[in-house]
Coordinates of C-alpha atoms and ligand atoms in Angstrom, one line a residue:
M118 CA -1.4 -23.8 23.7
K119 CA 1.5 -23.5 26.2
N120 CA 1.7 -21.1 29.1
S121 CA 5.2 -20.0 28.2
Y122 CA 6.9 -19.3 24.8
D123 CA 10.2 -17.7 23.7
L124 CA 8.2 -15.3 21.6
V125 CA 4.6 -14.1 21.5
V126 CA 3.5 -12.1 18.5
I127 CA 0.4 -10.1 18.9
G128 CA -1.3 -9.5 15.5
G129 CA -1.3 -12.0 12.5
G130 CA -1.1 -9.6 9.7
P131 CA 1.8 -9.6 7.1
G132 CA 4.1 -8.2 9.8
G133 CA 3.1 -10.6 12.6
Y134 CA 2.7 -13.8 10.7
E135 CA 6.0 -13.4 8.8
A136 CA 7.7 -12.7 12.1
A137 CA 6.2 -15.8 13.7
I138 CA 7.3 -18.0 10.9
R139 CA 10.8 -16.7 10.8
A140 CA 11.0 -17.2 14.6
A141 CA 9.9 -20.7 14.3
Q142 CA 12.5 -21.3 11.5
L143 CA 15.1 -20.0 14.0
G144 CA 14.1 -22.4 16.6
L145 CA 12.1 -20.1 19.0
S146 CA 9.0 -21.5 20.5
T147 CA 6.4 -19.1 19.1
A148 CA 2.7 -18.1 19.5
C149 CA 0.9 -15.7 17.3
I150 CA -2.3 -14.1 18.7
E151 CA -4.8 -12.9 16.1
K152 CA -8.3 -11.8 17.0
R153 CA -9.7 -11.1 13.5
I154 CA -13.0 -12.7 12.5
H155 CA -13.6 -12.3 8.8
K156 CA -16.9 -13.3 7.3
G157 CA -17.7 -15.3 10.4
E158 CA -14.4 -17.2 10.6
P159 CA -11.2 -16.6 12.6
A160 CA -8.7 -15.4 10.1
L161 CA -5.0 -14.7 9.8
G162 CA -3.4 -12.3 7.3
G163 CA -4.5 -9.0 8.8
T164 CA -5.8 -6.0 6.9
C165 CA -3.7 -6.9 3.9
L166 CA -5.0 -10.3 3.1
N167 CA -8.6 -9.8 4.3
V168 CA -9.7 -6.3 3.5
G169 CA -6.6 -4.7 2.0
C170 CA -3.9 -5.5 -0.6
I171 CA -5.4 -8.8 -1.9
P172 CA -9.2 -8.2 -2.2
S173 CA -8.5 -4.7 -3.7
K174 CA -6.1 -6.2 -6.3
A175 CA -8.6 -9.0 -7.2
L176 CA -11.3 -6.3 -7.9
L177 CA -8.8 -4.1 -9.8
D178 CA -8.0 -7.0 -12.0
S179 CA -11.6 -8.1 -12.6
S180 CA -12.7 -4.5 -13.3
H181 CA -9.6 -4.0 -15.7
R182 CA -10.5 -7.1 -17.6
Y183 CA -14.1 -5.9 -18.0
E184 CA -12.9 -2.5 -19.2
A185 CA -10.3 -3.9 -21.5
T186 CA -12.7 -6.3 -23.1
R187 CA -15.2 -3.5 -23.7
H188 CA -12.8 -0.8 -25.0
E189 CA -9.6 -2.3 -26.1
L190 CA -10.3 -5.6 -27.9
G191 CA -11.8 -3.9 -31.0
E192 CA -8.5 -2.3 -32.0
H193 CA -6.9 -5.7 -32.0
G194 CA -9.5 -6.8 -34.5
I195 CA -11.3 -9.0 -31.9
T196 CA -15.0 -8.8 -31.8
T197 CA -17.1 -10.0 -28.9
G198 CA -20.8 -10.3 -28.2
D199 CA -22.5 -8.4 -25.4
V200 CA -20.2 -7.9 -22.5
G201 CA -21.8 -7.8 -19.2
I202 CA -20.7 -7.9 -15.6
D203 CA -21.9 -9.9 -12.6
V204 CA -20.6 -8.0 -9.6
S205 CA -21.6 -10.7 -7.1
K206 CA -19.4 -13.2 -9.0
M207 CA -16.6 -10.8 -8.9
L208 CA -16.9 -10.5 -5.2
E209 CA -17.1 -14.3 -4.8
R210 CA -13.9 -14.6 -6.8
K211 CA -12.3 -12.0 -4.5
D212 CA -13.6 -13.8 -1.5
S213 CA -12.3 -17.1 -2.6
I214 CA -8.8 -15.7 -3.3
V215 CA -8.8 -14.2 0.2
K216 CA -10.0 -17.5 1.8
G217 CA -7.4 -19.5 -0.1
L218 CA -4.6 -17.2 1.0
T219 CA -5.6 -16.8 4.7
A220 CA -6.1 -20.6 5.0
G221 CA -2.6 -20.9 3.4
V222 CA -1.1 -18.7 6.1
A223 CA -2.8 -20.9 8.8
G224 CA -1.2 -23.9 7.1
L225 CA 2.2 -22.2 7.2
L226 CA 1.9 -21.4 10.9
K227 CA 0.9 -24.9 11.7
G228 CA 3.6 -26.4 9.4
N229 CA 6.3 -24.3 11.1
G230 CA 5.1 -25.2 14.6
V231 CA 3.7 -21.8 15.5
D232 CA 0.7 -21.8 17.8
W233 CA -2.1 -19.6 16.4
L234 CA -4.1 -18.4 19.4
Q235 CA -7.5 -17.2 18.3
G236 CA -8.5 -14.2 20.4
T237 CA -7.0 -10.9 21.8
G238 CA -3.6 -10.4 23.1
T239 CA -2.8 -7.7 25.8
L240 CA 0.6 -6.8 27.0
L241 CA 0.3 -6.8 30.8
D242 CA 3.9 -6.4 31.7
G243 CA 6.7 -5.6 29.3
K244 CA 9.2 -4.4 31.9
S245 CA 10.2 -7.7 33.5
A246 CA 12.5 -10.1 32.0
E247 CA 9.6 -12.6 31.7
K248 CA 7.0 -10.7 29.8
Q249 CA 3.4 -11.2 30.5
V250 CA 0.6 -11.3 27.9
K251 CA -3.0 -11.8 28.6
F252 CA -4.7 -14.0 25.9
T253 CA -8.5 -13.7 25.8
A254 CA -10.0 -16.3 23.6
H255 CA -13.1 -15.6 21.5
D256 CA -15.3 -17.3 24.1
G257 CA -14.0 -14.9 26.7
T258 CA -11.5 -17.4 28.5
E259 CA -8.5 -15.5 29.8
T260 CA -5.0 -17.0 30.2
T261 CA -1.8 -15.3 31.2
I262 CA 1.1 -16.3 29.0
T263 CA 4.8 -15.6 29.7
A264 CA 7.4 -14.9 27.0
K265 CA 11.1 -13.9 26.8
Y266 CA 10.2 -11.7 23.8
V267 CA 7.0 -9.9 22.5
I268 CA 6.4 -8.4 19.1
L269 CA 3.6 -6.0 18.8
A270 CA 2.1 -6.1 15.3
A271 CA -1.5 -4.9 15.7
G272 CA -1.6 -2.9 12.5
S273 CA -4.0 0.0 11.7
V274 CA -7.6 1.0 11.0
P275 CA -9.1 3.6 8.8
I276 CA -9.1 7.2 10.2
E277 CA -12.7 8.4 10.8
I278 CA -13.6 12.1 10.3
P279 CA -16.6 13.7 12.1
V280 CA -17.8 15.4 8.9
A281 CA -18.4 12.2 7.2
K282 CA -19.3 9.4 9.7
T283 CA -19.4 6.0 8.2
D284 CA -22.8 4.1 8.5
G285 CA -21.7 0.9 6.8
E286 CA -24.3 1.4 4.0
F287 CA -24.1 4.7 2.3
I288 CA -21.0 6.2 3.8
V289 CA -18.3 3.5 4.0
D290 CA -14.6 3.0 4.6
S291 CA -12.3 1.0 2.4
T292 CA -13.7 -2.3 3.7
G293 CA -17.2 -1.4 2.8
A294 CA -16.0 -0.2 -0.7
L295 CA -14.9 -3.8 -1.4
E296 CA -18.4 -5.1 -0.8
F297 CA -20.8 -2.9 -3.0
S298 CA -23.3 -5.4 -4.5
E299 CA -23.5 -3.3 -7.7
A300 CA -21.7 -0.2 -9.1
P301 CA -23.2 2.8 -7.6
K302 CA -24.4 5.2 -10.2
R303 CA -22.7 8.2 -8.5
L304 CA -19.8 7.5 -6.2
G305 CA -18.1 10.1 -4.1
V306 CA -14.6 9.5 -2.6
I307 CA -13.0 11.6 0.1
G308 CA -9.2 11.5 -0.4
A309 CA -7.3 11.2 -3.6
G310 CA -4.7 8.9 -1.9
V311 CA -3.8 5.3 -2.6
I312 CA -7.2 3.9 -1.6
G313 CA -9.2 6.7 -3.3
L314 CA -7.4 6.1 -6.6
E315 CA -7.4 2.2 -6.6
L316 CA -11.0 1.7 -5.4
G317 CA -12.3 4.8 -7.3
S318 CA -10.8 3.2 -10.4
V319 CA -12.4 -0.2 -9.6
W320 CA -15.9 1.2 -9.5
R321 CA -15.4 3.8 -12.3
R322 CA -14.5 0.8 -14.6
L323 CA -17.6 -1.1 -13.5
G324 CA -19.8 1.9 -14.4
S325 CA -19.9 4.5 -11.6
E326 CA -19.5 8.2 -12.2
V327 CA -16.8 8.9 -9.6
V328 CA -15.8 12.2 -8.0
V329 CA -12.7 12.2 -5.9
Y330 CA -12.3 15.1 -3.4
E331 CA -8.8 16.0 -2.3
A332 CA -8.2 18.6 0.4
M333 CA -4.6 19.3 -0.7
P334 CA -3.9 21.8 -3.4
E335 CA -1.7 19.4 -5.4
F336 CA -2.6 15.9 -6.8
L337 CA -0.5 13.1 -5.3
A338 CA 1.8 15.4 -3.4
V339 CA 3.9 12.3 -2.1
A340 CA 5.1 11.4 -5.7
D341 CA 7.5 13.1 -7.9
K342 CA 5.9 16.2 -9.4
D343 CA 6.3 15.1 -13.0
I344 CA 5.0 11.6 -12.3
A345 CA 2.0 13.0 -10.4
K346 CA 1.2 15.4 -13.2
E347 CA 1.3 12.6 -15.8
A348 CA -0.7 10.2 -13.7
G349 CA -3.3 12.9 -12.9
K350 CA -3.7 13.5 -16.6
L351 CA -4.2 9.8 -17.4
L352 CA -6.6 9.1 -14.6
K353 CA -8.7 12.2 -15.5
K354 CA -8.8 11.0 -19.1
Q355 CA -10.1 7.7 -17.9
G356 CA -13.0 9.5 -16.3
L357 CA -11.9 9.9 -12.6
D358 CA -13.2 13.3 -11.6
I359 CA -10.4 14.4 -9.3
R360 CA -11.0 17.7 -7.5
V361 CA -8.0 19.1 -5.6
D362 CA -8.1 21.9 -3.2
T363 CA -11.5 20.7 -2.2
K364 CA -12.2 20.0 1.4
V365 CA -15.3 18.0 2.4
T366 CA -17.0 19.7 5.3
G367 CA -20.1 17.5 5.6
A368 CA -21.8 14.4 4.5
E369 CA -25.4 13.5 5.3
V370 CA -27.7 10.7 4.2
V371 CA -31.0 12.2 3.0
G372 CA -33.7 10.0 1.5
G373 CA -31.2 7.1 0.5
E374 CA -28.7 9.4 -1.0
V375 CA -25.6 11.1 0.4
V376 CA -25.4 14.9 0.2
V377 CA -21.8 16.0 0.3
T378 CA -20.8 19.6 1.2
T379 CA -17.4 20.9 0.2
D380 CA -15.4 24.1 0.6
V381 CA -13.6 25.0 -2.6
K382 CA -11.4 28.0 -1.9
G383 CA -14.0 29.6 0.4
E384 CA -17.0 28.6 -1.7
T385 CA -19.6 26.1 -0.3
K386 CA -20.9 23.6 -2.8
T387 CA -23.1 20.5 -2.5
E388 CA -23.3 17.3 -4.6
T389 CA -25.3 14.2 -4.2
F390 CA -24.1 10.6 -4.5
D391 CA -25.4 7.0 -4.1
K392 CA -22.5 6.0 -2.0
L393 CA -19.5 7.8 -0.4
I394 CA -16.1 6.2 0.4
V395 CA -14.1 7.8 3.2
C396 CA -10.3 7.1 2.7
V397 CA -8.4 9.9 4.4
G398 CA -5.6 7.7 5.8
R399 CA -5.2 5.1 8.5
R400 CA -4.2 5.2 12.1
A401 CA -2.2 2.8 14.4
Y402 CA -4.5 0.5 16.2
S403 CA -3.6 -0.2 19.8
E404 CA -7.0 -0.6 21.5
G405 CA -7.0 -3.6 23.8
L406 CA -3.3 -4.2 23.0
L407 CA -1.7 -2.4 25.9
A408 CA -2.7 -2.8 29.6
D409 CA -2.3 0.3 31.8
G410 CA 1.2 0.2 33.3
C411 CA 2.6 -2.2 30.7
G412 CA 5.3 0.3 30.2
I413 CA 5.2 1.0 26.4
E414 CA 5.7 4.5 25.2
L415 CA 3.5 5.9 22.4
T416 CA 4.3 8.8 20.2
E417 CA 2.0 11.9 20.0
R418 CA 0.2 10.4 17.0
G419 CA -0.6 7.2 19.0
L420 CA 2.1 5.0 17.3
V421 CA 4.2 2.7 19.4
A422 CA 7.6 4.5 19.7
V423 CA 10.4 2.4 18.3
D424 CA 14.0 2.9 17.0
D425 CA 15.4 2.0 13.6
Q426 CA 15.5 -1.7 14.6
C427 CA 11.9 -1.7 15.8
K428 CA 12.8 -1.9 19.5
T429 CA 10.4 -0.2 21.8
N430 CA 11.6 1.6 25.1
L431 CA 11.3 -1.9 26.9
D432 CA 14.0 -4.5 26.5
G433 CA 12.8 -7.5 24.6
V434 CA 9.6 -5.8 23.3
Y435 CA 9.5 -4.9 19.6
A436 CA 6.8 -3.3 17.5
I437 CA 6.4 -3.4 13.7
G438 CA 4.3 -2.6 10.7
D439 CA 1.4 0.0 10.6
L440 CA 1.7 0.3 14.4
V441 CA 4.9 2.2 14.1
R442 CA 6.5 5.1 12.2
G443 CA 7.1 4.8 8.5
P444 CA 4.9 4.0 5.4
M445 CA 1.8 1.8 6.1
L446 CA 2.7 -0.9 3.6
A447 CA 2.6 -4.7 3.9
H448 CA 6.2 -5.2 2.5
K449 CA 7.6 -2.8 5.0
A450 CA 5.7 -4.6 7.9
M451 CA 7.0 -8.0 6.6
E452 CA 10.6 -6.8 6.6
E453 CA 10.4 -5.2 9.9
G454 CA 9.0 -8.5 11.3
M455 CA 11.9 -10.4 10.0
M456 CA 14.4 -7.8 11.3
A457 CA 12.9 -7.8 14.7
V458 CA 13.1 -11.7 14.9
E459 CA 16.6 -11.8 13.6
R460 CA 17.8 -9.2 16.0
I461 CA 16.1 -11.3 18.9
H462 CA 18.2 -14.2 17.5
G463 CA 21.3 -12.1 17.8
E464 CA 21.8 -11.2 14.1
K465 CA 22.4 -7.8 12.6
A466 CA 19.4 -7.5 10.3
Q467 CA 18.4 -4.1 9.2
V468 CA 15.6 -2.6 7.0
N469 CA 16.7 -0.1 4.5
Y470 CA 14.0 2.5 4.8
D471 CA 15.4 4.5 1.9
T472 CA 14.5 1.8 -0.6
I473 CA 11.0 1.0 0.3
I474 CA 8.9 0.9 -2.9
S475 CA 5.5 2.6 -3.3
V476 CA 3.1 1.2 -5.9
I477 CA -0.5 2.5 -6.7
Y478 CA -2.2 -0.2 -8.6
T479 CA -4.2 1.9 -10.9
H480 CA -3.9 1.2 -14.7
P481 CA -1.4 2.1 -15.6
E482 CA 0.5 1.6 -12.3
I483 CA 2.2 4.4 -10.5
A484 CA 5.4 3.4 -8.6
W485 CA 8.6 4.9 -7.2
V486 CA 11.6 4.2 -5.1
G487 CA 14.1 6.5 -3.6
L488 CA 14.2 10.2 -3.7
T489 CA 11.9 12.4 -5.9
E490 CA 13.6 15.4 -7.7
E491 CA 12.2 17.8 -5.1
Q492 CA 13.4 15.7 -2.1
A493 CA 16.9 15.3 -3.7
K494 CA 17.2 19.1 -4.1
A495 CA 15.9 19.7 -0.6
R496 CA 18.7 17.3 0.6
G497 CA 21.3 19.4 -1.1
H498 CA 22.1 17.2 -4.1
E499 CA 23.0 18.8 -7.4
V500 CA 20.3 17.0 -9.4
K501 CA 20.3 15.6 -12.9
T502 CA 17.2 13.8 -14.2
G503 CA 16.5 11.6 -17.2
S504 CA 13.1 10.5 -18.5
F505 CA 11.6 8.5 -21.3
N506 CA 8.0 8.5 -22.5
L507 CA 6.4 5.1 -23.1
S508 CA 4.9 6.4 -26.2
A509 CA 8.3 5.7 -27.8
N510 CA 8.7 2.2 -26.3
G511 CA 8.0 -0.5 -28.9
R512 CA 6.8 -3.2 -26.5
A513 CA 4.5 -0.8 -24.6
L514 CA 3.0 0.3 -28.0
A515 CA 2.6 -3.3 -29.2
Q516 CA 0.6 -4.0 -26.0
G517 CA -1.6 -0.9 -26.6
E518 CA 0.0 0.7 -23.4
G519 CA 2.1 3.5 -24.9
V520 CA 1.3 6.0 -22.2
G521 CA 3.2 7.2 -19.2
V522 CA 6.7 8.0 -18.4
I523 CA 9.8 6.8 -16.5
K524 CA 12.0 9.2 -14.7
V525 CA 15.3 8.8 -12.9
V526 CA 16.8 11.1 -10.4
A527 CA 20.5 11.1 -9.9
D528 CA 23.4 13.3 -8.2
A529 CA 25.0 15.3 -11.0
K530 CA 28.4 15.4 -9.2
T531 CA 28.7 11.7 -8.2
D532 CA 26.5 10.2 -10.9
R533 CA 24.8 8.1 -8.1
L534 CA 21.3 7.1 -8.8
L535 CA 18.9 8.6 -6.2
G536 CA 15.4 7.5 -7.4
L537 CA 13.3 5.9 -10.0
H538 CA 9.8 7.0 -10.7
M539 CA 7.2 5.7 -13.2
V540 CA 3.7 5.8 -14.3
G541 CA 3.1 3.2 -17.0
V542 CA 2.4 -0.4 -17.7
G543 CA 4.0 -2.7 -15.2
A544 CA 5.5 0.1 -13.1
G545 CA 5.0 -1.9 -9.9
D546 CA 7.4 -4.6 -11.2
I547 CA 9.8 -2.4 -13.1
V548 CA 10.4 -0.2 -10.2
H549 CA 12.2 -3.1 -8.6
Q550 CA 15.0 -2.5 -11.0
G551 CA 15.5 0.9 -9.3
M552 CA 15.3 -0.6 -5.8
I553 CA 18.0 -3.1 -6.6
A554 CA 20.2 -0.4 -8.3
L555 CA 19.8 1.8 -5.2
E556 CA 20.7 -1.1 -2.9
F557 CA 23.8 -1.7 -4.9
V558 CA 24.7 2.1 -4.9
S559 CA 24.6 2.1 -8.7
S560 CA 25.7 5.1 -10.8
V561 CA 23.7 6.2 -13.7
E562 CA 26.7 5.0 -15.9
D563 CA 26.4 1.5 -14.4
L564 CA 22.8 1.2 -15.7
Q565 CA 23.8 2.9 -19.0
L566 CA 26.4 0.1 -19.6
M567 CA 23.9 -2.8 -19.1
T568 CA 22.1 -4.5 -22.0
F569 CA 18.3 -4.5 -21.7
A570 CA 16.4 -7.0 -23.7
H571 CA 14.5 -5.8 -26.8
P572 CA 11.5 -5.4 -27.0
T573 CA 10.6 -4.9 -23.3
V574 CA 9.1 -2.0 -21.3
S575 CA 12.4 -2.2 -19.2
E576 CA 14.2 -0.8 -22.2
A577 CA 12.5 2.6 -21.1
V578 CA 14.6 2.4 -17.9
H579 CA 17.7 2.2 -20.0
E580 CA 16.5 5.1 -22.2
A581 CA 15.8 7.2 -19.0
V582 CA 19.3 6.7 -17.6
L583 CA 20.8 7.4 -20.9
S584 CA 18.7 10.6 -21.2
A585 CA 20.1 11.7 -17.9
D586 CA 23.3 12.4 -19.9
G587 CA 21.5 13.4 -23.1
R588 CA 22.1 10.0 -24.7
A589 CA 18.7 8.5 -25.1
I590 CA 18.3 7.0 -28.7
H591 CA 14.6 7.0 -29.2
A592 CA 14.0 10.5 -28.1
I593 CA 15.4 13.9 -29.5
Q594 CA 18.0 14.9 -27.0
R595 CA 18.6 18.7 -26.4
K596 CA 21.9 18.1 -24.5
K597 CA 24.1 15.7 -26.5
R598 CA 27.1 13.8 -25.3
Ligands
FAD751 P1 -2.3 -5.6 9.9 O1 -2.3 -6.2 8.5 O2 -3.4 -4.5 10.1 O3 -2.6 -6.8 10.9 C1 -2.7 -6.6 12.2 C2 -3.6 -7.6 12.8 O4 -3.5 -7.6 14.1 C3 -5.1 -7.5 12.4 O5 -5.5 -8.6 11.8 C4 -5.7 -7.3 13.8 O6 -7.0 -8.0 13.9 C5 -4.7 -8.0 14.8 N1 -4.8 -7.4 16.1 C6 -4.8 -6.1 16.5 N2 -4.8 -6.0 17.8 C7 -4.8 -7.2 18.3 C8 -4.8 -7.8 19.6 N3 -4.7 -7.0 20.6 N4 -4.8 -9.1 19.7 C9 -4.9 -10.0 18.6 N5 -4.9 -9.4 17.4 C10 -4.8 -8.2 17.2 N6 -0.1 -2.3 1.4 C11 0.7 -2.7 0.4 O7 1.9 -2.8 0.7 N7 0.3 -3.0 -0.8 C12 -1.0 -2.9 -1.2 O8 -1.5 -3.1 -2.3 C13 -1.9 -2.4 -0.1 N8 -3.3 -2.3 -0.4 C14 -4.1 -2.0 0.6 C15 -5.4 -1.8 0.3 C16 -6.3 -1.4 1.3 C17 -7.8 -1.2 0.9 C18 -5.9 -1.2 2.6 C19 -6.9 -0.8 3.6 C20 -4.6 -1.3 2.9 C21 -3.6 -1.7 1.9 N9 -2.2 -1.8 2.2 C22 -1.4 -2.2 1.1 C23 -1.7 -1.6 3.5 C24 -1.4 -3.0 4.2 O9 -2.7 -3.7 4.3 C25 -0.9 -2.7 5.6 O10 0.2 -1.9 5.5 C26 -0.5 -4.0 6.2 O11 -1.6 -4.9 6.3 C27 0.1 -3.8 7.6 O12 0.5 -5.0 8.2 P2 0.5 -5.2 9.7 O13 0.9 -6.6 10.0 O14 1.4 -4.1 10.4 O15 -1.0 -5.0 10.2
NAI752 P1 -3.5 8.3 2.0 O1 -2.8 8.9 3.1 O2 -2.9 7.6 0.9 O3 -4.5 9.4 1.3 C1 -5.5 10.1 2.0 C2 -5.8 11.4 1.2 O4 -6.9 12.0 1.8 C3 -4.6 12.4 1.2 O5 -4.3 12.8 0.0 C4 -5.3 13.5 2.1 O6 -4.8 14.8 1.7 C5 -6.8 13.4 1.8 N1 -7.7 14.0 2.8 C6 -7.6 13.9 4.1 N2 -8.6 14.5 4.7 C7 -9.4 15.1 3.7 C8 -10.7 15.7 3.6 N3 -11.4 16.1 4.7 N4 -11.2 16.0 2.4 C9 -10.6 15.7 1.2 N5 -9.4 15.0 1.2 C10 -8.8 14.6 2.4 O7 -4.6 7.3 2.7 P2 -5.5 6.1 2.2 O8 -5.8 6.3 0.7 O9 -6.7 6.2 3.1 O10 -4.7 4.9 2.5 C11 -4.2 4.6 3.7 C12 -2.9 3.8 3.7 O11 -3.2 2.5 3.2 C13 -2.0 4.4 2.6 O12 -1.3 5.5 3.2 C14 -1.1 3.2 2.3 O13 -0.1 3.2 3.3 C15 -2.0 2.0 2.5 N6 -2.5 1.5 1.2 C16 -1.5 1.1 0.3 C17 -1.8 0.7 -0.9 C18 -0.7 0.3 -1.9 O14 0.4 0.2 -1.5 N7 -1.0 0.1 -3.2 C19 -3.2 0.5 -1.4 C20 -4.1 1.1 -0.4 C21 -3.7 1.5 0.9

């Protein structure tokens, strides 16, 4: 460790570690301070690698294989013996993937010459040209480091609600829900957001009866209405009991069970569960990050205030990822980290916030990019839409995945593509086609004129853009052109 660096990054999640690596590539002497201890070991990778994106996807994959083996192989003419699950083995597999990836990040930092400082970073002074950061090692040793630039990348933590306080055993947050030693018989989930749907799906597939409470009157209000409707239908059919317009008003552990009280349009109800997951959103995490008088401005919601280039109110201090405005997504944090570093290096990097993809990794996946039909109308576009059901897509049917829909949203006057939305097999990958098209300001016609390989699920994108002008071939078109 040195006492002075060009750049100090506080936080070694996807935003922070990518920023640190990019800075080192550009020749800046760089330190990355990360305080996380995961399963007894100091760990890089932040929420995403340790308790977020990666472990949740590992369990989603294991639980999907279990469900598919039990319920889908038969129709392929494949017979199996008794199919069982060993949840502890699934958890071990998840943990070993996490370990491998976080060790990989440590190797990348080392290989690029970034100093990983294991402990807490606190911005003492961000106003002077020489910034001061206090580094407190895990053994309590304090050192003051100076830096020309600082990137704050401290991430986020789950929001806690007073009506359902987590106890780490019966009432847990998303981190606890990645560690159940067996599938709870009855599982309650507060919040039908991304975590509720993903982790609710994991445990349902592994045998839990899952009830998901959602306070909002609409299911998945952030998604395009047609996609949310179709996704809701599919998830309910799978057995997720999603209750919209249902506010949880209390949760109490009584005799080893969780008694949940809800308010459903003025009516009070109670239900009992073995475990309850609280996943009602996340909040920026700045405890221990900012010393009094360091000069950083926060927003009313406790986020670090930044402009479009992630600059804070202080020259030379940037903030990125879940700590700042915008969606709390790993890829958004990563791109912001790269942008901040390249700006520091004098380049004109910019994140296009209009093309950040959302994916919910249920089965099938739900994904979108760009404007929903409702948003496009609200922005004054004269809208045309096209859609295509995967029930008419040969490849999806051949895979036993002929459910879901792709929808495109476009401007009727200019023909410009505005959004692509999908619930269906591989949606999280297919949606990237929409992102690339939006980045290149494609028209619907541009996409209509392209040749999509047959048989692929991507052909449904082609059919959806054709249908925007009444030209889809594998669907009866009301308007013909
Ligand atoms: P973080 O990943 O939170 O990293 C910040 C790091 O900073 C932490 O490790 C913390 O220990 C450290 N830190 C904080 N303060 C200090 C300090 N003062 N000193 C030193 N270190 C400090 N996003 C997706 O895009 N795709 C997904 O599939 C996905 N799945 C998710 C699943 C779950 C269950 C959860 C909870 C989240 C998921 N997310 C997903 C969100 C994603 O994890 C976050 O958006 C992403 O991790 C944000 O990156 P970040 O670098 O801003 O912060
Ligand atoms: P979320 O914001 O996605 O959903 C929270 C839901 O809880 C909302 O629908 C909200 O209306 C509901 N809610 C709030 N209070 C409630 C109450 N008292 N009773 C009932 N419902 C209530 O938040 P979530 O699922 O906790 O995820 C946090 C963030 O983590 C996400 O916003 C996302 O940014 C990130 N994430 C991303 C993933 C991905 O990209 N696949 C996966 C998991 C998390």
